[in-house]
PDB file of C-alpha atoms in Angstrom:
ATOM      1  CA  UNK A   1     -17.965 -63.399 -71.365  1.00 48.00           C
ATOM      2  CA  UNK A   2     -17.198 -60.837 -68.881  1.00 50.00           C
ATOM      3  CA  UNK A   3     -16.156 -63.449 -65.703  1.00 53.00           C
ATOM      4  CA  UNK A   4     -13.232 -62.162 -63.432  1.00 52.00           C
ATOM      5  CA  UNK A   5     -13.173 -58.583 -65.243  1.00 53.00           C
ATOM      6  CA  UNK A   6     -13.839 -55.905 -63.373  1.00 56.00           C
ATOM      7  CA  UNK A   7     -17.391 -54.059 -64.208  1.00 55.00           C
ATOM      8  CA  UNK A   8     -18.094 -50.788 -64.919  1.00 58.00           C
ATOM      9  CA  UNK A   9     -21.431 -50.337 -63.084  1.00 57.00           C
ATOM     10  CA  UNK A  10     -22.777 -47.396 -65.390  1.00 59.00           C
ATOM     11  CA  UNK A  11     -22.489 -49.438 -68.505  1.00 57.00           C
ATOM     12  CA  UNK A  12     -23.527 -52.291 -67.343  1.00 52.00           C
ATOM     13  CA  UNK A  13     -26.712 -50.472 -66.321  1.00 58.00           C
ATOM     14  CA  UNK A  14     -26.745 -48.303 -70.237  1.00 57.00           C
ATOM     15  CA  UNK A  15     -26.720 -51.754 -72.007  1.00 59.00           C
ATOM     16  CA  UNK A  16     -29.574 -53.377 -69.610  1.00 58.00           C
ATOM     17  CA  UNK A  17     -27.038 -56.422 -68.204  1.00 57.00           C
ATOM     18  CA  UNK A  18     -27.854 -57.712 -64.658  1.00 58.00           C
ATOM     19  CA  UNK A  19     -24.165 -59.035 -63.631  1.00 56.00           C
ATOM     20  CA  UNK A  20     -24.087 -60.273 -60.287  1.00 56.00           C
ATOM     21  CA  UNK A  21     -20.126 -58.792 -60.191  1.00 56.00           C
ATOM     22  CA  UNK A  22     -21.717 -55.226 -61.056  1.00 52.00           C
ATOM     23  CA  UNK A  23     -23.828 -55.231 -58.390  1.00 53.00           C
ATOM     24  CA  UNK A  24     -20.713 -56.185 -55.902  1.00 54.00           C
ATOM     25  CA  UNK A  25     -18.527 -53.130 -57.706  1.00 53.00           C
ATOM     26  CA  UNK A  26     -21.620 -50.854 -56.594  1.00 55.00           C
ATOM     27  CA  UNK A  27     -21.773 -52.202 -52.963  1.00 76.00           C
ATOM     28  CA  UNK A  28     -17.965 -52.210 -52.496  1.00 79.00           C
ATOM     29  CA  UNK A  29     -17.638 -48.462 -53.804  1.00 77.00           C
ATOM     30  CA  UNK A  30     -20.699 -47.342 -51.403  1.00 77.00           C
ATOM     31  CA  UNK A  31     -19.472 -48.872 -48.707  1.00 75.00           C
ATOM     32  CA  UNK A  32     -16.197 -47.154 -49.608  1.00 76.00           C
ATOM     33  CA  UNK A  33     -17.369 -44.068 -49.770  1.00 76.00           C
ATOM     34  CA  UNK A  34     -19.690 -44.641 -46.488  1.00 76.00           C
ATOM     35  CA  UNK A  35     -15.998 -45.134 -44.631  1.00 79.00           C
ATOM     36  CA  UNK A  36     -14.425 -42.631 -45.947  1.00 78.00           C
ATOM     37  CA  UNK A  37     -17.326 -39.553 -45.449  1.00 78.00           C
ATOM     38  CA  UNK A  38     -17.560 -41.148 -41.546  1.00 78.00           C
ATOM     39  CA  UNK A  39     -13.732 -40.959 -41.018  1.00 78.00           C
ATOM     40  CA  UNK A  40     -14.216 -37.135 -42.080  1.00 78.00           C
ATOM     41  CA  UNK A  41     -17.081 -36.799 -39.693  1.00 76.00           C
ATOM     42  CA  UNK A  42     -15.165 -38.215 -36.945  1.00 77.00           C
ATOM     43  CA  UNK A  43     -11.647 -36.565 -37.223  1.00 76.00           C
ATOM     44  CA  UNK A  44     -13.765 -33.155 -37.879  1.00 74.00           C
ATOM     45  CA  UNK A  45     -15.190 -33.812 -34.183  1.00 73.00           C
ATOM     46  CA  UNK A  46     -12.577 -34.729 -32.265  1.00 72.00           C
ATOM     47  CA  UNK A  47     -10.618 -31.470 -33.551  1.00 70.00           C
ATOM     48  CA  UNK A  48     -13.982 -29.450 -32.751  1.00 72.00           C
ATOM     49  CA  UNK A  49     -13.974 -30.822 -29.053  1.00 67.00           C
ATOM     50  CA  UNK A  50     -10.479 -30.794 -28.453  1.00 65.00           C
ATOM     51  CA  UNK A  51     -10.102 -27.645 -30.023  1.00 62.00           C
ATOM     52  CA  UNK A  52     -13.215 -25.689 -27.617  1.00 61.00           C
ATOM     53  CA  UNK A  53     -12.720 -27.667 -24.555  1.00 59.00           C
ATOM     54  CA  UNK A  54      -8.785 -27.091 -24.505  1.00 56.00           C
ATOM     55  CA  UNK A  55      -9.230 -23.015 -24.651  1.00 56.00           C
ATOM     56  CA  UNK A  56     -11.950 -22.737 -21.881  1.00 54.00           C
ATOM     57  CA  UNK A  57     -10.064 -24.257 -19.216  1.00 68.00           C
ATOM     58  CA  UNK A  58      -9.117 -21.584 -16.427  1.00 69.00           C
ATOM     59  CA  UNK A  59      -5.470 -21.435 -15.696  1.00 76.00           C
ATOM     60  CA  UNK A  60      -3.836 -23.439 -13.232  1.00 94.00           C
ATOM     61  CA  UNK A  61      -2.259 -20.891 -11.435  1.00 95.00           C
ATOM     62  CA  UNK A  62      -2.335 -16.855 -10.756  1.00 97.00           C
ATOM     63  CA  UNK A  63      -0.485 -14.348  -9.820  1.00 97.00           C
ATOM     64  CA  UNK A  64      -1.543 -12.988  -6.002  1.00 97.00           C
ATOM     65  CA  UNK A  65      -0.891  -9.122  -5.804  1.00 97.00           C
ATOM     66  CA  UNK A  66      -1.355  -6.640  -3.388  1.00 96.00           C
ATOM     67  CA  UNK A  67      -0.525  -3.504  -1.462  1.00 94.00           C
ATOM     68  CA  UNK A  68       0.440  -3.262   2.132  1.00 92.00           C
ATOM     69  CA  UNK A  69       0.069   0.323   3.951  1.00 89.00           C
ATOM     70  CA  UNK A  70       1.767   0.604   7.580  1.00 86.00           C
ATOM     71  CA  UNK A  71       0.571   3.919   8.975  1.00 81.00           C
ATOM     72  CA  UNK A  72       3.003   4.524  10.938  1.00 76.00           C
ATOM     73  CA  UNK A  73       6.061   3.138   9.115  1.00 75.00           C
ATOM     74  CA  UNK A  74       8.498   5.400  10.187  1.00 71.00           C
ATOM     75  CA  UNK A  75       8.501   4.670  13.819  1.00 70.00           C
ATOM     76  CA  UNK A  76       9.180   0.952  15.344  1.00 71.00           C
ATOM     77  CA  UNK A  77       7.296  -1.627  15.892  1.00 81.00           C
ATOM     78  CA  UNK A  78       6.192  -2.390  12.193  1.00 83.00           C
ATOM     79  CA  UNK A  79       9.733  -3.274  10.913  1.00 83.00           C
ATOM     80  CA  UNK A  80       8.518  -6.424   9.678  1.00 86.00           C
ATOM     81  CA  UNK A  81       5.952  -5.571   7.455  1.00 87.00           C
ATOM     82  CA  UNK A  82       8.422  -3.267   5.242  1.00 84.00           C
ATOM     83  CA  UNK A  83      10.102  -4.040   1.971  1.00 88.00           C
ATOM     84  CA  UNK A  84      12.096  -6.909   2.483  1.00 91.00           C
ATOM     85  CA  UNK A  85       9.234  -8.757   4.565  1.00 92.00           C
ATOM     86  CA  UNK A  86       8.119 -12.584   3.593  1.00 95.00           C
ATOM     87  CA  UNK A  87       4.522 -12.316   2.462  1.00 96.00           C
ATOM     88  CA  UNK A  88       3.236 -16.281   2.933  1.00 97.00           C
ATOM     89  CA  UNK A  89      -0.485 -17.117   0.576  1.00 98.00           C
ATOM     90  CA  UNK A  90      -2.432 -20.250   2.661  1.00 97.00           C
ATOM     91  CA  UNK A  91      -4.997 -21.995   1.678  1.00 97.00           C
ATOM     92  CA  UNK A  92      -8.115 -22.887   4.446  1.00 95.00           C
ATOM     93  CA  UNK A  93      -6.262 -25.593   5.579  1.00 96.00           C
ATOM     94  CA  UNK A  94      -3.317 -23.673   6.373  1.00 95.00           C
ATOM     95  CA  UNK A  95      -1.389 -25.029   3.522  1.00 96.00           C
ATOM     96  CA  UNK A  96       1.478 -21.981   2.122  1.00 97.00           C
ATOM     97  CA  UNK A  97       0.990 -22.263  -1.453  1.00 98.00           C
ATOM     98  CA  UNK A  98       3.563 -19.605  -2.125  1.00 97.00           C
ATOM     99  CA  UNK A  99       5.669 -17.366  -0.549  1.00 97.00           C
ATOM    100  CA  UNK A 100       7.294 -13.522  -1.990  1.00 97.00           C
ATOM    101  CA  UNK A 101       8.497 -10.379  -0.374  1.00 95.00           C
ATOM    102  CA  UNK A 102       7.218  -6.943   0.149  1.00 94.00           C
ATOM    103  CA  UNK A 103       8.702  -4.551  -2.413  1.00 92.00           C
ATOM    104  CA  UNK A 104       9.286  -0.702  -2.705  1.00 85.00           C
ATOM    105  CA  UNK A 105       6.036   0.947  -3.924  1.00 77.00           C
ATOM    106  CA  UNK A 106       5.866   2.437  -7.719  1.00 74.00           C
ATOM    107  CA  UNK A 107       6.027   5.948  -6.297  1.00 74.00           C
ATOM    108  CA  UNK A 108       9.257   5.498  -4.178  1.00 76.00           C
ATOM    109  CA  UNK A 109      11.267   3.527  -6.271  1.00 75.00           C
ATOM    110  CA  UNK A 110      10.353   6.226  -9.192  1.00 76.00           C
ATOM    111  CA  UNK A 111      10.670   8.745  -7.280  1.00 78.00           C
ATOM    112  CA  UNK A 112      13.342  11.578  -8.456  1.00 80.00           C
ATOM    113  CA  UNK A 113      15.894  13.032  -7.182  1.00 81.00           C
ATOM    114  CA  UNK A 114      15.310  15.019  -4.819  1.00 80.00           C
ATOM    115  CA  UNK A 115      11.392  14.979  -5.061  1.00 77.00           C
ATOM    116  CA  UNK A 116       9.559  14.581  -2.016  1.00 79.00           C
ATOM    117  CA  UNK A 117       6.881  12.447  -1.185  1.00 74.00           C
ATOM    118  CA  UNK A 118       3.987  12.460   1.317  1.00 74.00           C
ATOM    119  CA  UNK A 119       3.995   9.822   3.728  1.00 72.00           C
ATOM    120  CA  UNK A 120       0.956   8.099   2.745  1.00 72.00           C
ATOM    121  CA  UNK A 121       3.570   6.920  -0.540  1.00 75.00           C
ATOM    122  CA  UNK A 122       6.453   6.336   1.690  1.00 77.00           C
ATOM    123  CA  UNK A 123       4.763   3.941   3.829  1.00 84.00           C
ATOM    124  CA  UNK A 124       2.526   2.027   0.883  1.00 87.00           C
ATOM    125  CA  UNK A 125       4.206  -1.317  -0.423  1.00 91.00           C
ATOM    126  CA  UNK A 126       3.429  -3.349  -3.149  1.00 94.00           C
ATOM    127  CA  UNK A 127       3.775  -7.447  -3.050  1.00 96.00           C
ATOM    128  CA  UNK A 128       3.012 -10.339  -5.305  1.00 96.00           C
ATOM    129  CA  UNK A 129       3.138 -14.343  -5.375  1.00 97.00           C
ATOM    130  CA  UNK A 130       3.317 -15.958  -8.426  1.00 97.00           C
ATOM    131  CA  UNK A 131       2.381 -19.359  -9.024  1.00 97.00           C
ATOM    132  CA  UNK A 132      -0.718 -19.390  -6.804  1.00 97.00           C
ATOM    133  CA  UNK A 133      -2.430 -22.908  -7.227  1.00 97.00           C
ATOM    134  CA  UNK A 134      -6.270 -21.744  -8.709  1.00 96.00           C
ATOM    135  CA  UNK A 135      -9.378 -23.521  -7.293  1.00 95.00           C
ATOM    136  CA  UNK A 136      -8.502 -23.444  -3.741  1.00 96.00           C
ATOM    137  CA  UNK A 137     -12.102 -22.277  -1.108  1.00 96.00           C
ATOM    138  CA  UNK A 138     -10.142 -19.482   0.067  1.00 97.00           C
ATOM    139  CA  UNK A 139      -7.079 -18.044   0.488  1.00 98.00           C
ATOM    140  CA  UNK A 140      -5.040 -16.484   2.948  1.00 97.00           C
ATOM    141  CA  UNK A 141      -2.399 -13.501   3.247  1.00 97.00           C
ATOM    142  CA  UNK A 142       0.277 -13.311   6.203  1.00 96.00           C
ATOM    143  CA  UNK A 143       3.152 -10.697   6.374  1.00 95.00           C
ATOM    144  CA  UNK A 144       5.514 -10.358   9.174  1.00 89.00           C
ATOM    145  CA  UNK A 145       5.718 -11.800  12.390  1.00 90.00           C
ATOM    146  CA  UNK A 146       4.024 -14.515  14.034  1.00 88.00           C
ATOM    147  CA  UNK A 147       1.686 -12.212  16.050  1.00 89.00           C
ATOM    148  CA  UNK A 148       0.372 -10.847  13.002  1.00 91.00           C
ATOM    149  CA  UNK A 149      -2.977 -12.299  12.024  1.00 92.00           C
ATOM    150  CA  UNK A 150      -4.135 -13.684   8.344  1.00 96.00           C
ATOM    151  CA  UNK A 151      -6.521 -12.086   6.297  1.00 96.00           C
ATOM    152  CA  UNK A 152      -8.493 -14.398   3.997  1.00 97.00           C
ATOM    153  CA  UNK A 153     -10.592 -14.025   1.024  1.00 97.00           C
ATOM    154  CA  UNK A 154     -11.829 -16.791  -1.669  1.00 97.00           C
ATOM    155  CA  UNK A 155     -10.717 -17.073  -4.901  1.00 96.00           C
ATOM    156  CA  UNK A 156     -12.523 -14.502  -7.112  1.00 96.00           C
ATOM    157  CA  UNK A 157     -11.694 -11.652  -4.363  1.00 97.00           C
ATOM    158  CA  UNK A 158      -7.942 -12.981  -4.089  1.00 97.00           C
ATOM    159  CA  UNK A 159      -8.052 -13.101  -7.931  1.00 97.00           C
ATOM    160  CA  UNK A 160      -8.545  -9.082  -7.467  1.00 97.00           C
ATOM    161  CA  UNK A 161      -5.807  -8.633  -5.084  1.00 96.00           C
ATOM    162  CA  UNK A 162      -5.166  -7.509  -1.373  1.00 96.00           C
ATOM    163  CA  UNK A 163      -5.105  -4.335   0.688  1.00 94.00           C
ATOM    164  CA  UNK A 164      -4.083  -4.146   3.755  1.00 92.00           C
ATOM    165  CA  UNK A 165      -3.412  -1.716   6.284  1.00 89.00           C
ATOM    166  CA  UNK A 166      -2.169  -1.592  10.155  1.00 87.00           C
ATOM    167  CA  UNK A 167      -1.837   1.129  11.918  1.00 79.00           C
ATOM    168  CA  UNK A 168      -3.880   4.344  12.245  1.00 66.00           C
TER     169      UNK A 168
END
């Protein structure tokens, strides 16, 4: 009598018995295997979505660059937009959303001795403001004093920097 064993369902099948426990070890392994072949399934597409959706995202933040040429540098009156200056980035509602200084351009600080530059060099500056918050309408650029004006641009044409120029 085969009561309380367990069945193997492929002999039980050669040798033509109908058990009623068989059947069961059949329907339990299925069912089993069902599980098992969806939990694959499912961990496989989580990863998949996790894995594309976490890659595309467009960063948080960027780094706002740009030159600065004062035409007249080396007279007065534009002391505040030289090296040293704060350069303020706004958003449209007038929020600053990060703040750096104008710097020495490439071609005077690697200058060499003794080499002499043109003017159009001397008075070019370079600035950048890291940590720009992305995904703002537009954004806004103010160096120097308060009677200097803001020059705006949105996102994908801040993305690609600033240049500016005063003076003739």
């Amino acid at each position: 009598m085969l009561t309380g064993a367990l069945i193997d369902a492929s002999y039980v099948r050669h040798i033509g018995i109908a058990h009623p426990e068989a059947e069961m070890v059949v329907t339990r392994r299925t069912a089993l295997l069902v599980l098992v072949f969806l939990f694959v399934v499912a961990a496989a597409t989580v990863t998949i979505v996790l894995t594309t959706t976490s890659g595309s995202k467009e960063p948080t933040t960027f780094t706002l660059k740009g030159t600065i040429y004062v035409a007249k540098c080396t007279s007065s009156g534009y002391g505040d937009l030289l090296p040293g200056a704060q350069v303020e980035v706004k958003d449209q509602s007038g929020e600053v959303l990060g703040v750096g200084t104008v710097e020495l351009s490439d071609a005077v600080a690697n200058r060499k001795s003794g080499e002499t530059l043109d003017l159009r060099a001397i008075c070019t500056s370079k600035f950048s403001v890291a940590d720009v918050p992305a995904g703002r309408k537009m954004y806004g650029v103010h160096i120097g004093n308060n009677n200097r004006g803001v020059i705006w641009k949105a996102e994908s044409e801040a993305k690609q920097g600033f240049e500016l120029s005063i003076g003739s």
